[in-house]
Coordinates of C-alpha atoms and ligand atoms in Angstrom, one line a residue:
X297 CA -23.1 5.6 -79.7
X298 CA -26.6 5.1 -78.2
X299 CA -28.4 1.8 -77.7
X300 CA -31.4 2.8 -79.8
X301 CA -32.5 5.8 -81.9
X302 CA -36.1 6.2 -83.2
X303 CA -36.0 8.6 -86.2
X304 CA -38.7 10.9 -87.6
X305 CA -41.3 10.6 -84.8
X306 CA -44.3 12.7 -84.3
X307 CA -44.9 13.3 -80.6
X308 CA -48.2 13.6 -78.6
X309 CA -47.4 17.3 -77.9
X310 CA -47.5 18.1 -81.7
X311 CA -43.8 18.2 -82.4
X312 CA -42.9 16.5 -85.7
X313 CA -39.8 14.9 -87.2
X314 CA -38.2 14.2 -83.8
X315 CA -35.5 11.7 -83.0
X316 CA -35.5 9.9 -79.7
X317 CA -32.2 8.4 -78.4
X318 CA -32.1 5.7 -75.7
X319 CA -29.2 4.8 -73.5
X320 CA -29.3 2.1 -70.7
X321 CA -33.1 1.9 -70.7
X322 CA -33.6 5.7 -70.3
X323 CA -34.5 8.4 -72.8
X324 CA -31.2 10.2 -73.4
X325 CA -32.2 12.9 -76.0
X326 CA -35.4 14.1 -77.7
X327 CA -34.7 16.5 -80.5
X328 CA -34.5 17.1 -84.3
X329 CA -31.7 15.3 -86.1
X330 CA -29.6 13.5 -83.6
X331 CA -26.2 13.2 -85.3
X332 CA -25.0 10.2 -83.3
X333 CA -25.6 6.6 -84.3
X334 CA -27.0 3.7 -82.3
X335 CA -26.7 -0.1 -82.2
X336 CA -30.4 -0.2 -83.4
X337 CA -32.3 2.4 -85.3
X338 CA -36.0 2.4 -86.1
X339 CA -37.5 4.8 -88.7
X340 CA -40.9 5.9 -87.4
X341 CA -41.5 7.6 -90.9
X342 CA -43.7 10.4 -89.5
X343 CA -45.8 8.3 -87.3
X344 CA -46.9 8.9 -83.7
X345 CA -44.5 7.8 -80.9
X346 CA -46.1 7.9 -77.5
X347 CA -45.4 6.7 -74.0
X348 CA -47.3 3.4 -73.4
X349 CA -51.0 3.3 -72.6
X350 CA -52.0 3.1 -69.0
X351 CA -55.1 1.3 -67.8
X352 CA -56.0 2.6 -64.2
X353 CA -59.0 0.3 -63.8
X354 CA -59.2 -3.3 -64.7
X355 CA -60.3 -6.7 -63.4
X356 CA -57.4 -9.1 -64.1
X357 CA -58.9 -11.9 -62.0
X358 CA -62.1 -12.1 -64.1
X359 CA -60.7 -11.4 -67.6
X360 CA -61.1 -13.9 -70.4
X361 CA -63.6 -16.0 -68.4
X362 CA -66.4 -15.2 -70.8
X363 CA -68.8 -18.1 -70.9
X364 CA -67.7 -19.6 -67.6
X365 CA -69.8 -21.1 -66.0
X366 CA -72.5 -19.5 -68.3
X367 CA -73.2 -16.2 -70.1
X368 CA -74.8 -13.1 -68.5
X369 CA -78.3 -13.2 -69.9
X370 CA -79.6 -9.8 -68.8
X371 CA -76.3 -8.1 -69.5
X372 CA -76.7 -6.1 -66.2
X373 CA -74.1 -5.2 -63.6
X374 CA -76.0 -7.1 -60.9
X375 CA -76.2 -10.3 -62.9
X376 CA -72.5 -9.9 -63.7
X377 CA -71.8 -9.8 -59.9
X378 CA -74.0 -12.8 -59.3
X379 CA -72.3 -14.7 -62.2
X380 CA -68.8 -13.9 -60.9
X381 CA -70.1 -15.2 -57.5
X382 CA -70.9 -18.5 -59.2
X383 CA -67.5 -18.8 -60.9
X384 CA -65.3 -17.6 -58.0
X385 CA -65.7 -20.6 -55.7
X386 CA -64.8 -23.1 -58.4
X387 CA -61.9 -21.3 -60.1
X388 CA -58.3 -22.4 -59.4
X389 CA -55.2 -20.3 -58.8
X390 CA -53.6 -21.8 -62.0
X391 CA -56.6 -20.9 -64.2
X392 CA -56.5 -17.3 -62.8
X393 CA -52.8 -17.0 -63.4
X394 CA -53.0 -18.5 -67.0
X395 CA -55.8 -16.2 -68.0
X396 CA -54.1 -13.1 -66.6
X397 CA -50.8 -13.9 -68.3
X398 CA -52.6 -14.4 -71.6
X399 CA -54.3 -11.0 -71.2
X400 CA -51.0 -9.4 -70.4
X401 CA -49.6 -10.9 -73.7
X402 CA -52.4 -9.2 -75.5
X403 CA -51.9 -5.9 -73.6
X404 CA -48.2 -5.8 -74.6
X405 CA -49.1 -6.1 -78.3
X406 CA -51.5 -3.2 -77.7
X407 CA -48.8 -1.0 -76.1
X408 CA -50.5 -1.2 -72.7
X409 CA -47.7 -1.6 -70.2
X410 CA -49.2 -0.2 -67.0
X411 CA -52.4 -1.7 -65.4
X412 CA -54.2 -1.2 -62.1
X413 CA -56.3 -4.2 -61.4
X414 CA -59.0 -4.7 -58.7
X415 CA -58.8 -8.1 -57.1
X416 CA -61.9 -9.5 -55.5
X417 CA -61.2 -10.3 -51.9
X418 CA -64.7 -11.6 -51.1
X419 CA -63.8 -15.3 -51.0
X420 CA -61.9 -15.7 -47.7
X421 CA -59.6 -18.3 -49.4
X422 CA -58.1 -15.3 -51.2
X423 CA -57.1 -17.5 -54.2
X424 CA -57.6 -14.4 -56.4
X425 CA -55.1 -12.3 -54.4
X426 CA -52.5 -15.1 -54.3
X427 CA -52.9 -15.6 -58.1
X428 CA -52.7 -11.9 -58.9
X429 CA -49.6 -11.4 -56.7
X430 CA -48.0 -14.2 -58.6
X431 CA -48.9 -12.6 -61.9
X432 CA -47.6 -9.2 -60.7
X433 CA -44.2 -10.8 -60.2
X434 CA -44.3 -12.7 -63.4
X435 CA -45.2 -9.8 -65.6
X436 CA -42.9 -7.2 -63.8
X437 CA -40.3 -7.3 -66.6
X438 CA -42.8 -5.9 -69.1
X439 CA -45.9 -4.7 -67.3
X440 CA -46.3 -2.7 -64.1
X441 CA -49.3 -4.2 -62.4
X442 CA -50.9 -2.6 -59.3
X443 CA -53.4 -4.5 -57.3
X444 CA -56.5 -3.1 -55.4
X445 CA -58.1 -5.1 -52.6
X446 CA -61.7 -5.0 -53.7
X447 CA -64.5 -6.3 -51.5
X448 CA -66.8 -7.0 -54.5
X449 CA -69.7 -8.4 -52.4
X450 CA -69.6 -5.5 -49.9
X451 CA -67.2 -4.6 -47.1
X452 CA -70.1 -4.8 -44.5
X453 CA -72.6 -6.8 -46.5
X454 CA -70.4 -9.9 -47.1
X455 CA -69.5 -12.0 -44.0
X456 CA -65.7 -12.2 -43.5
X457 CA -65.0 -9.3 -46.0
X458 CA -63.4 -7.1 -43.4
X459 CA -60.9 -9.7 -42.3
X460 CA -60.2 -10.9 -45.9
X461 CA -59.5 -7.4 -47.2
X462 CA -57.0 -6.8 -44.4
X463 CA -55.3 -10.1 -45.0
X464 CA -55.0 -9.3 -48.7
X465 CA -53.3 -6.1 -47.8
X466 CA -51.0 -8.0 -45.4
X467 CA -50.1 -10.3 -48.4
X468 CA -48.9 -7.3 -50.4
X469 CA -51.9 -6.0 -52.3
X470 CA -51.1 -2.4 -53.0
X471 CA -54.3 -0.3 -52.7
X472 CA -57.5 -0.2 -50.6
X473 CA -60.7 -0.7 -52.6
X474 CA -64.4 -0.4 -51.8
X475 CA -67.9 -0.6 -53.2
X476 CA -70.1 1.7 -51.0
X477 CA -73.1 1.7 -53.3
X478 CA -73.4 -2.1 -53.0
X479 CA -73.6 -2.1 -49.2
X480 CA -77.0 -2.8 -47.8
X481 CA -77.9 0.8 -46.9
X482 CA -76.6 4.3 -47.7
X483 CA -75.5 4.4 -44.0
X484 CA -73.4 1.3 -44.3
X485 CA -72.0 2.6 -47.6
X486 CA -71.0 5.8 -45.8
X487 CA -69.5 3.9 -42.9
X488 CA -67.5 1.7 -45.4
X489 CA -65.9 4.7 -47.0
X490 CA -64.8 6.0 -43.6
X491 CA -63.5 2.7 -42.5
X492 CA -61.6 2.0 -45.7
X493 CA -60.0 5.5 -45.8
X494 CA -58.9 4.9 -42.2
X495 CA -57.2 1.7 -43.2
X496 CA -55.4 3.5 -46.0
X497 CA -54.3 6.2 -43.7
X498 CA -53.0 3.8 -41.1
X499 CA -51.2 1.7 -43.6
X500 CA -49.9 4.5 -45.8
X501 CA -51.7 3.2 -48.9
X502 CA -53.7 4.8 -51.8
X503 CA -57.5 4.3 -52.1
X504 CA -59.4 3.3 -55.3
X505 CA -63.1 2.7 -54.8
X506 CA -65.8 1.6 -57.2
X507 CA -68.0 4.5 -56.2
X508 CA -71.6 5.3 -57.1
X509 CA -71.7 2.9 -60.1
X510 CA -75.4 3.3 -60.3
X511 CA -78.0 5.6 -62.0
X512 CA -79.4 6.6 -58.6
X513 CA -78.9 10.4 -58.4
X514 CA -79.0 10.1 -54.6
X515 CA -76.0 7.7 -54.5
X516 CA -73.6 10.4 -53.1
X517 CA -70.7 8.3 -51.7
X518 CA -68.3 10.4 -53.7
X519 CA -69.1 13.3 -51.4
X520 CA -68.1 11.2 -48.3
X521 CA -65.0 9.9 -50.1
X522 CA -63.9 13.4 -50.9
X523 CA -64.5 14.6 -47.3
X524 CA -62.8 11.6 -45.7
X525 CA -59.9 12.1 -48.1
X526 CA -59.4 15.6 -46.7
X527 CA -60.0 14.5 -43.1
X528 CA -57.3 11.7 -43.3
X529 CA -54.9 13.8 -45.3
X530 CA -55.0 11.5 -48.4
X531 CA -55.3 14.3 -51.0
X532 CA -54.1 13.1 -54.4
X533 CA -53.9 9.5 -53.3
X534 CA -57.6 8.6 -53.7
X535 CA -59.4 7.5 -56.9
X536 CA -63.1 7.4 -57.4
X537 CA -63.9 4.8 -60.1
X538 CA -67.0 5.0 -62.2
X539 CA -68.9 7.8 -60.4
X540 CA -71.8 7.2 -62.8
X541 CA -74.5 8.5 -60.5
X542 CA -73.0 12.0 -61.1
X543 CA -74.5 11.7 -64.6
X544 CA -78.0 11.7 -63.1
X545 CA -77.4 14.1 -60.1
X546 CA -79.1 17.4 -59.6
X547 CA -77.0 20.2 -61.2
X548 CA -77.1 22.4 -58.2
X549 CA -75.8 19.6 -56.0
X550 CA -73.0 18.9 -58.5
X551 CA -72.0 22.6 -58.5
X552 CA -71.0 22.1 -54.8
X553 CA -69.7 18.5 -55.2
X554 CA -67.1 19.1 -57.9
X555 CA -65.2 21.8 -56.0
X556 CA -65.1 19.5 -53.0
X557 CA -63.7 16.7 -55.2
X558 CA -61.1 19.2 -56.5
X559 CA -60.2 20.2 -53.0
X560 CA -59.6 16.5 -52.2
X561 CA -57.7 16.1 -55.5
X562 CA -59.7 13.0 -56.3
X563 CA -58.5 11.0 -59.3
X564 CA -61.6 10.4 -61.4
X565 CA -61.7 7.1 -63.4
X566 CA -64.7 6.7 -65.7
X567 CA -64.9 3.5 -67.7
X568 CA -66.6 4.5 -70.9
X569 CA -67.1 1.1 -72.5
X570 CA -68.6 -0.4 -69.4
X571 CA -70.6 2.7 -68.4
X572 CA -72.4 3.0 -71.7
X573 CA -73.0 -0.8 -71.7
X574 CA -74.3 -1.2 -68.1
X575 CA -75.9 2.1 -67.1
X576 CA -79.4 3.2 -67.9
X577 CA -80.6 -0.4 -67.8
X578 CA -83.7 0.5 -65.8
X579 CA -84.6 3.3 -68.2
X580 CA -87.1 2.7 -71.0
X581 CA -86.8 5.8 -73.3
X582 CA -85.1 8.2 -73.2
X583 CA -82.1 6.2 -71.9
X584 CA -79.4 7.9 -69.9
X585 CA -75.8 7.4 -71.0
X586 CA -74.6 7.0 -67.4
X587 CA -71.0 8.2 -67.8
X588 CA -69.8 10.7 -65.3
X589 CA -69.4 14.4 -66.2
X590 CA -66.0 14.2 -67.9
X591 CA -65.8 17.6 -69.5
X592 CA -67.0 19.4 -66.3
X593 CA -64.6 17.5 -64.1
X594 CA -61.6 18.2 -66.5
X595 CA -62.6 21.9 -66.6
X596 CA -62.5 22.0 -62.8
X597 CA -58.9 20.8 -62.9
X598 CA -59.6 17.2 -61.7
X599 CA -57.3 14.5 -63.0
X600 CA -59.5 12.3 -65.2
X601 CA -58.2 9.0 -66.6
X602 CA -60.1 6.3 -68.4
X603 CA -60.2 2.6 -67.5
X604 CA -60.9 -0.5 -69.7
X605 CA -62.5 -2.2 -66.6
X606 CA -63.4 -5.5 -68.3
X607 CA -62.4 -7.7 -71.3
X608 CA -64.5 -10.8 -72.0
X609 CA -65.8 -11.4 -68.5
X610 CA -69.2 -11.7 -66.7
X611 CA -69.8 -7.9 -67.1
X612 CA -68.6 -7.3 -70.7
X613 CA -68.3 -9.7 -73.6
X614 CA -66.3 -7.3 -75.7
X615 CA -62.9 -5.7 -75.4
X616 CA -59.4 -6.3 -76.7
X617 CA -56.9 -4.6 -74.4
X618 CA -57.0 -1.6 -76.6
X619 CA -57.1 1.7 -74.6
X620 CA -57.8 3.6 -77.9
X621 CA -61.1 1.7 -78.1
X622 CA -61.8 3.1 -74.6
X623 CA -60.8 6.6 -75.8
X624 CA -62.8 6.2 -79.0
X625 CA -65.9 5.5 -76.9
X626 CA -65.1 8.4 -74.5
X627 CA -65.0 10.8 -77.5
X628 CA -68.6 9.7 -78.3
X629 CA -70.2 9.4 -74.9
X630 CA -68.6 12.6 -73.5
X631 CA -69.3 14.3 -76.8
X632 CA -65.7 15.6 -76.9
X633 CA -64.9 15.6 -80.6
X634 CA -63.1 19.0 -81.0
X635 CA -59.3 19.1 -81.5
X636 CA -58.5 20.2 -78.0
X637 CA -61.1 17.7 -76.6
X638 CA -59.5 14.8 -78.3
X639 CA -56.0 15.8 -77.1
X640 CA -57.5 15.7 -73.6
X641 CA -59.0 12.3 -74.2
X642 CA -55.6 11.0 -75.4
X643 CA -54.0 12.4 -72.3
X644 CA -56.6 10.6 -70.2
X645 CA -55.3 7.3 -71.6
X646 CA -51.7 8.1 -71.0
X647 CA -50.3 10.9 -68.8
X648 CA -53.4 11.4 -66.6
X649 CA -53.6 7.7 -65.9
X650 CA -49.9 7.6 -65.1
X651 CA -50.6 10.3 -62.5
X652 CA -53.5 8.3 -61.1
X653 CA -51.2 5.3 -60.7
X654 CA -48.4 7.4 -59.3
X655 CA -45.9 6.2 -62.0
X656 CA -42.4 7.4 -61.8
X657 CA -40.2 8.0 -64.9
X658 CA -43.2 8.0 -67.2
X659 CA -43.1 10.3 -70.2
X660 CA -41.0 11.5 -73.2
X661 CA -38.6 13.8 -71.5
X662 CA -34.9 13.2 -71.2
X663 CA -34.3 10.9 -68.2
X664 CA -37.7 9.1 -68.4
X665 CA -37.8 5.4 -68.8
X666 CA -37.5 4.4 -72.5
X667 CA -41.0 2.9 -72.7
X668 CA -42.4 3.8 -76.1
X669 CA -45.0 2.8 -78.6
X670 CA -44.9 3.5 -82.3
X671 CA -48.4 3.6 -83.9
X672 CA -49.6 3.4 -87.5
X673 CA -51.0 6.9 -87.3
X674 CA -49.7 10.4 -87.7
X675 CA -50.9 12.0 -84.4
X676 CA -53.0 11.5 -81.3
X677 CA -56.3 12.6 -82.9
X678 CA -55.7 10.1 -85.8
X679 CA -54.9 7.4 -83.2
X680 CA -58.3 7.9 -81.5
X681 CA -60.0 7.8 -84.9
X682 CA -58.2 4.7 -86.3
X683 CA -57.3 2.6 -83.2
X684 CA -54.2 1.8 -85.3
X685 CA -51.7 -1.0 -85.2
X686 CA -48.9 -0.7 -82.7
X687 CA -46.0 -1.2 -85.0
X688 CA -43.4 -1.5 -82.1
X689 CA -43.7 -1.6 -78.3
X690 CA -40.5 -0.7 -76.4
X691 CA -39.9 -1.3 -72.7
X692 CA -36.7 0.1 -71.1
X693 CA -35.2 0.5 -74.6
X694 CA -35.9 -3.0 -75.8
X695 CA -38.5 -3.9 -78.5
X696 CA -40.9 -6.4 -76.8
X697 CA -43.6 -6.5 -79.5
X698 CA -44.0 -5.8 -83.1
X699 CA -47.0 -5.9 -85.4
X700 CA -47.0 -5.6 -89.2
X701 CA -48.7 -2.4 -90.5
X702 CA -52.2 -2.8 -91.7
X703 CA -52.0 -2.2 -95.5
X704 CA -55.0 -2.8 -97.7
X705 CA -54.2 -4.1 -101.2
X706 CA -56.6 -3.0 -103.9
X707 CA -57.3 -4.7 -107.2
X708 CA -59.3 -1.9 -108.9
X709 CA -58.4 -0.5 -112.3
X710 CA -57.2 3.1 -112.2
X711 CA -57.1 3.2 -108.4
X712 CA -54.1 2.9 -106.0
X713 CA -52.6 -0.5 -105.6
X714 CA -52.5 -0.2 -101.8
X715 CA -53.8 1.9 -98.9
X716 CA -52.2 2.7 -95.6
X717 CA -55.2 3.8 -93.5
X718 CA -52.8 5.5 -91.0
X719 CA -51.0 7.8 -93.4
X720 CA -53.1 8.1 -96.6
X721 CA -56.1 9.8 -95.1
X722 CA -54.6 12.5 -92.9
X723 CA -57.1 15.3 -92.4
X724 CA -56.6 19.0 -93.3
X725 CA -56.7 20.6 -89.9
Ligands
LIG1051 ZN1 -64.4 -2.2 -62.0

């Protein structure tokens, strides 16, 4: 007898009517018609069952602070940074912890169980790092939280930043961050990439930099990041977040850059919601989209995963912890609406992000952790279209969240009494 069996599930790889058996927190069998019984059985009734969503780029220290101490009037990245600089000195550890825990509650109901968060280390008190380390411990039973030491105000530009970043790593922050395009000069940006990769190599840590989050086509720090990755032997352990300048770069230059990034096995993390909101702000018309070259990077074999980046903070007033909202935007901005395109986008919210974060035991194969989400949709393409309700969220074989299906009741003569948007409108492909 198993601990749990989920019956009649559709899987992200296209298999249908599959049963998933769970034993001691691990997936014990994935096949049609498991004859055994279990202590608990859940009938997925032909809906999608997927491994949880993974957000490889977030700001847990700023989330849910929208309106504190004021709103971002221009809506720009730079005013967002300035506004966060106003809030940071007055915020307490307890407030940071409380907001982060509330966000994690929301994330669980959205089936989002793995998050990599940048932590601003610009304030030498490091209240943010202390708070986020506390949160990482508190949420560990239900969310894997990775932390990046992020010198938001610049590694060289902000006095004390070098020391503070190293102290944050000493405290147990997991990953080395950076923001080369925000340093005073291109030269200092380049030097910061070199210095931060050296720290990562010396400490045996991964790297994840905010890199080239600008519309300036000459912001080419990703080239340095790829080259330093190879020089320090960090291949596969380095992520380039945003890379929006690639949108505006010269095509010939990009034809040399992408193979270099592939050689360095850079993990690429676009943030579609934030990129479409913040980039192109100095343009009149036509306005650039500003998201990096997702299709071309995927075609070159690079691991591309999408981040949520912000939810209700100085940079972004929207967001709901829903990675399918991120994927929905990616489909539009990257213009990837074909069947195979959408499958790749779904992968960029799940398996690709798991690879970026180096997660072990992630997936639907026998022996993986029994971390599963049942959605009110038939397949991955429908999930991207509908952003459906997460009917059940399972962590190590235990149901940790449930939501009632969204069923519309109709009062129209001659028409159906109710509608399940997840199963009543399945397309004909
Ligand atoms: Zn970010």
